[in-house]
Amino acid sequence: NILKHAGKKNQHYAAVAKSEALPGHSHTINQRITVVPGRVFIHPIPQFIDNIAYLIVSCPPREAVGKLPVLGVLVDCGEDAIVQAHLEGIYKKYYACFYKRNKEIKGIELHAILCTHRHHDHTAGVGNLVKELTTKRTGESGAKKPILVSAGRSRGDGQPKLYEENSGNIIVVGGAVEQVPHCNLYVKNGCFIPLPCLSLSDGDKTLENDLNATISIEVIGVPSHTRGSVVFALRSRPAPDIATLPVP
């Protein structure tokens, strides 16, 4: 009986492993880094032979769980097909359970792509990813509840409507020094990224999933690997008001 039970258990684990099989050089689906407990997490995504992209996700606050989507920010995208496969796999494994009663929400809403430098293994998939997400959102716009995308509390007076005015409500961020391909927002050392915010009217109140309320991402110039390379320093606290405006 013990052997029979162990055999069934092994079959179960094999089935789970098969269902979680995703493309890429590493089995990263089981890796999740907590930044803000219950709210913000980082998921690594394999790219090419030995590269890694990073998906930062923001879960909605308690009052908005199941009503607002999980929000995503991606750092680098060399292979868009692999990124999209992992977006789906990560959602199914970690977050779909919160949306069983809301069939309108089907995955992680990616609204920002941050590029560390211009090399193809970090940017080659950006254009296709933006195009596919934009096409998908355009087709679904009439069927969904009016969830608004903005820069949330990081949006200062006079600052452009970064998310509202870009294709698919997506900003692509890169260093201004080397004009990273596909970018619609260039930044330099010392800038803080205006992060996305999802909002929804719910009766007499407005629900928000605002990344700016829980974390900040500062741009740090590191001219080494390329002359315009930057790193993105993520901190579990909001950005100071004085540094939220991007480079024009």
Short mmCIF file of C-alpha atoms in Angstrom, two decimals:
data_model
loop_
_atom_site.label_atom_id
_atom_site.label_comp_id
_atom_site.label_asym_id
_atom_site.label_seq_id
_atom_site.Cartn_x
_atom_site.Cartn_y
_atom_site.Cartn_z
CA ASN A 1 0.00 0.00 0.00
CA ILE A 2 2.82 2.37 0.83
CA LEU A 3 4.50 1.68 -2.51
CA LYS A 4 1.18 2.12 -4.32
CA HIS A 5 0.59 5.46 -2.58
CA ALA A 6 4.14 6.61 -3.37
CA GLY A 7 3.64 5.68 -7.02
CA LYS A 8 0.45 7.74 -7.26
CA LYS A 9 2.21 10.65 -5.55
CA ASN A 10 5.10 10.52 -8.03
CA GLN A 11 2.62 10.44 -10.92
CA HIS A 12 0.93 13.52 -9.49
CA TYR A 13 4.23 15.42 -9.23
CA ALA A 14 5.18 14.38 -12.77
CA ALA A 15 1.82 15.67 -14.07
CA VAL A 16 2.28 18.98 -12.24
CA ALA A 17 5.81 19.36 -13.60
CA LYS A 18 4.58 18.65 -17.13
CA SER A 19 1.77 21.19 -16.82
CA GLU A 20 4.28 23.83 -15.65
CA ALA A 21 6.79 23.11 -18.41
CA LEU A 22 7.69 26.39 -20.08
CA PRO A 23 10.26 27.30 -22.76
CA GLY A 24 13.65 28.59 -21.72
CA HIS A 25 17.01 27.49 -20.40
CA SER A 26 15.89 27.21 -16.75
CA HIS A 27 12.83 26.05 -14.83
CA THR A 28 12.18 29.43 -13.20
CA ILE A 29 8.41 29.02 -12.70
CA ASN A 30 8.95 27.98 -9.07
CA GLN A 31 11.04 31.04 -8.26
CA ARG A 32 9.27 34.06 -6.82
CA ILE A 33 10.93 36.86 -4.86
CA THR A 34 8.84 38.82 -2.36
CA VAL A 35 9.37 42.58 -2.37
CA VAL A 36 6.25 43.71 -0.48
CA PRO A 37 4.47 40.79 1.24
CA GLY A 38 1.12 40.07 -0.39
CA ARG A 39 1.53 42.86 -2.94
CA VAL A 40 4.73 42.99 -4.99
CA PHE A 41 6.78 40.07 -6.32
CA ILE A 42 9.55 39.44 -8.86
CA HIS A 43 9.54 36.47 -11.27
CA PRO A 44 12.67 35.64 -13.33
CA ILE A 45 12.07 34.68 -16.98
CA PRO A 46 14.77 32.84 -18.99
CA GLN A 47 15.93 34.35 -22.28
CA PHE A 48 18.21 32.87 -24.98
CA ILE A 49 21.04 30.62 -23.69
CA ASP A 50 21.81 32.26 -20.37
CA ASN A 51 20.01 35.61 -20.09
CA ILE A 52 17.28 36.50 -17.62
CA ALA A 53 14.39 38.96 -17.88
CA TYR A 54 12.48 39.99 -14.77
CA LEU A 55 8.76 40.41 -14.29
CA ILE A 56 7.69 42.68 -11.44
CA VAL A 57 4.05 42.13 -10.47
CA SER A 58 1.74 44.16 -8.28
CA CYS A 59 -1.26 42.40 -6.75
CA PRO A 60 -4.24 44.65 -6.01
CA PRO A 61 -4.94 45.64 -2.40
CA ARG A 62 -7.40 43.58 -0.38
CA GLU A 63 -10.49 45.62 -1.31
CA ALA A 64 -9.71 45.26 -5.03
CA VAL A 65 -8.75 41.57 -5.18
CA GLY A 66 -10.67 39.85 -7.98
CA LYS A 67 -11.79 43.21 -9.39
CA LEU A 68 -8.54 44.74 -10.65
CA PRO A 69 -5.92 42.72 -12.55
CA VAL A 70 -2.44 41.84 -11.42
CA LEU A 71 -0.19 44.57 -12.84
CA GLY A 72 3.13 43.82 -14.53
CA VAL A 73 6.40 45.62 -15.33
CA LEU A 74 9.00 43.77 -17.39
CA VAL A 75 12.75 44.37 -17.27
CA ASP A 76 14.28 43.49 -20.68
CA CYS A 77 12.72 41.42 -23.45
CA GLY A 78 14.92 39.53 -25.86
CA GLU A 79 12.41 36.82 -26.81
CA ASP A 80 8.79 37.95 -26.83
CA ALA A 81 7.30 34.46 -27.38
CA ILE A 82 9.02 33.10 -24.27
CA VAL A 83 8.00 36.15 -22.23
CA GLN A 84 4.36 35.70 -23.24
CA ALA A 85 4.45 31.98 -22.40
CA HIS A 86 5.83 32.77 -18.95
CA LEU A 87 3.32 35.57 -18.38
CA GLU A 88 0.58 32.99 -18.90
CA GLY A 89 2.31 30.29 -16.84
CA ILE A 90 3.06 32.60 -13.92
CA TYR A 91 -0.52 33.86 -13.88
CA LYS A 92 -1.95 30.32 -13.86
CA LYS A 93 0.36 29.11 -11.09
CA TYR A 94 0.23 32.06 -8.71
CA TYR A 95 -2.66 34.43 -9.45
CA ALA A 96 -5.52 32.86 -11.43
CA CYS A 97 -7.02 31.47 -8.22
CA PHE A 98 -8.05 35.01 -7.23
CA TYR A 99 -10.10 35.51 -10.39
CA LYS A 100 -12.34 32.44 -10.54
CA ARG A 101 -15.42 34.65 -10.21
CA ASN A 102 -14.25 37.27 -12.69
CA LYS A 103 -13.87 35.76 -16.15
CA GLU A 104 -13.15 39.16 -17.70
CA ILE A 105 -9.65 39.12 -16.18
CA LYS A 106 -7.55 36.49 -17.91
CA GLY A 107 -3.94 37.32 -17.14
CA ILE A 108 -1.29 39.73 -15.92
CA GLU A 109 -1.67 43.24 -17.36
CA LEU A 110 1.77 44.30 -18.57
CA HIS A 111 2.06 48.07 -18.96
CA ALA A 112 5.77 48.93 -18.75
CA ILE A 113 8.94 47.49 -20.26
CA LEU A 114 12.28 48.70 -18.90
CA CYS A 115 15.39 48.18 -21.05
CA THR A 116 18.80 48.11 -19.38
CA HIS A 117 20.71 48.70 -22.65
CA ARG A 118 20.29 48.46 -26.43
CA HIS A 119 21.77 45.02 -27.24
CA HIS A 120 19.45 42.67 -29.15
CA ASP A 121 19.40 40.01 -26.43
CA HIS A 122 17.69 42.55 -24.17
CA THR A 123 15.49 44.40 -26.69
CA ALA A 124 14.80 42.19 -29.74
CA GLY A 125 11.37 41.10 -28.51
CA VAL A 126 10.12 44.49 -27.33
CA GLY A 127 8.54 45.63 -30.61
CA ASN A 128 6.59 42.40 -31.18
CA LEU A 129 5.49 42.21 -27.55
CA VAL A 130 4.09 45.76 -27.61
CA LYS A 131 2.40 45.09 -30.95
CA GLU A 132 0.73 41.87 -29.81
CA LEU A 133 -0.43 43.29 -26.48
CA THR A 134 -1.80 46.39 -28.23
CA THR A 135 -3.72 44.28 -30.76
CA LYS A 136 -5.16 42.12 -27.99
CA ARG A 137 -6.26 45.09 -25.90
CA THR A 138 -7.81 46.88 -28.86
CA GLY A 139 -9.94 43.81 -29.57
CA GLU A 140 -11.05 43.43 -25.95
CA SER A 141 -11.64 47.10 -25.11
CA GLY A 142 -15.38 47.04 -25.77
CA ALA A 143 -16.06 43.92 -23.70
CA LYS A 144 -14.28 44.82 -20.46
CA LYS A 145 -15.15 47.08 -17.58
CA PRO A 146 -13.55 50.53 -17.97
CA ILE A 147 -10.26 49.96 -16.14
CA LEU A 148 -8.12 53.07 -16.53
CA VAL A 149 -4.33 53.04 -16.91
CA SER A 150 -2.24 55.99 -15.76
CA ALA A 151 0.96 56.90 -13.92
CA GLY A 152 -1.05 57.10 -10.70
CA ARG A 153 0.38 59.20 -7.92
CA SER A 154 3.66 59.65 -9.79
CA ARG A 155 1.93 61.80 -12.40
CA GLY A 156 2.99 65.39 -11.68
CA ASP A 157 1.44 68.61 -12.90
CA GLY A 158 2.25 69.21 -16.55
CA GLN A 159 3.62 65.72 -17.10
CA PRO A 160 2.39 64.00 -20.30
CA LYS A 161 -0.21 61.26 -20.06
CA LEU A 162 2.44 58.63 -20.54
CA TYR A 163 0.26 55.53 -20.40
CA GLU A 164 -2.95 56.94 -21.79
CA GLU A 165 -1.34 58.27 -24.98
CA ASN A 166 0.90 55.32 -25.93
CA SER A 167 -0.05 52.23 -27.93
CA GLY A 168 -1.57 49.55 -25.73
CA ASN A 169 -1.13 51.87 -22.72
CA ILE A 170 2.47 50.64 -22.57
CA ILE A 171 5.58 52.67 -21.89
CA VAL A 172 8.97 51.38 -23.03
CA VAL A 173 11.78 52.91 -20.99
CA GLY A 174 15.48 53.08 -21.89
CA GLY A 175 18.60 55.15 -21.40
CA ALA A 176 18.69 58.49 -23.19
CA VAL A 177 22.44 58.24 -23.86
CA GLU A 178 22.19 55.44 -26.43
CA GLN A 179 18.58 55.83 -27.66
CA VAL A 180 17.44 52.28 -26.91
CA PRO A 181 15.19 50.87 -29.70
CA HIS A 182 11.38 50.93 -29.34
CA CYS A 183 11.44 53.32 -26.38
CA ASN A 184 8.83 56.04 -25.93
CA LEU A 185 10.34 57.30 -22.66
CA TYR A 186 14.05 58.04 -22.29
CA VAL A 187 15.62 58.38 -18.84
CA LYS A 188 18.98 59.23 -17.29
CA ASN A 189 20.81 58.75 -14.03
CA GLY A 190 18.75 59.89 -11.03
CA CYS A 191 15.29 59.61 -12.62
CA PHE A 192 12.49 57.69 -10.98
CA ILE A 193 10.25 55.68 -13.33
CA PRO A 194 6.58 56.75 -13.38
CA LEU A 195 5.07 53.33 -12.72
CA PRO A 196 1.66 52.16 -13.95
CA CYS A 197 -1.57 52.34 -12.00
CA LEU A 198 -4.87 50.56 -12.75
CA SER A 199 -8.07 52.12 -11.44
CA LEU A 200 -11.75 51.23 -11.54
CA SER A 201 -14.89 52.98 -10.31
CA ASP A 202 -16.73 50.70 -7.89
CA GLY A 203 -19.95 52.32 -6.70
CA ASP A 204 -19.07 55.50 -4.84
CA LYS A 205 -15.34 54.73 -4.56
CA THR A 206 -12.36 54.22 -6.83
CA LEU A 207 -10.27 51.07 -6.54
CA GLU A 208 -6.56 51.29 -7.42
CA ASN A 209 -3.65 48.97 -8.03
CA ASP A 210 -0.90 51.60 -8.03
CA LEU A 211 2.72 50.40 -8.09
CA ASN A 212 3.84 53.90 -7.11
CA ALA A 213 2.14 53.43 -3.73
CA THR A 214 4.31 50.46 -2.74
CA ILE A 215 7.65 50.67 -4.57
CA SER A 216 9.94 52.98 -6.50
CA ILE A 217 12.37 52.27 -9.33
CA GLU A 218 15.35 54.60 -9.66
CA VAL A 219 17.51 54.80 -12.77
CA ILE A 220 21.25 54.49 -12.13
CA GLY A 221 23.63 55.10 -15.02
CA VAL A 222 26.40 52.47 -15.33
CA PRO A 223 28.33 53.19 -18.55
CA SER A 224 30.33 49.99 -18.79
CA HIS A 225 28.79 47.10 -20.72
CA THR A 226 27.55 49.73 -23.16
CA ARG A 227 28.08 53.49 -23.01
CA GLY A 228 24.45 54.06 -22.04
CA SER A 229 23.74 51.07 -19.79
CA VAL A 230 21.47 51.67 -16.81
CA VAL A 231 20.32 49.57 -13.89
CA PHE A 232 16.94 49.88 -12.24
CA ALA A 233 17.08 50.00 -8.45
CA LEU A 234 13.82 48.75 -6.97
CA ARG A 235 13.01 49.83 -3.44
CA SER A 236 10.04 48.93 -1.26
CA ARG A 237 9.02 52.55 -0.67
CA PRO A 238 7.42 55.26 -2.81
CA ALA A 239 9.63 57.62 -4.81
CA PRO A 240 10.33 61.15 -3.51
CA ASP A 241 8.14 63.71 -5.26
CA ILE A 242 11.14 65.74 -6.41
CA ALA A 243 12.48 63.05 -8.73
CA THR A 244 9.53 61.49 -10.48
CA LEU A 245 9.65 63.42 -13.76
CA PRO A 246 11.35 61.59 -16.67
CA VAL A 247 13.74 63.08 -19.20
CA PRO A 248 11.78 64.87 -21.98
#
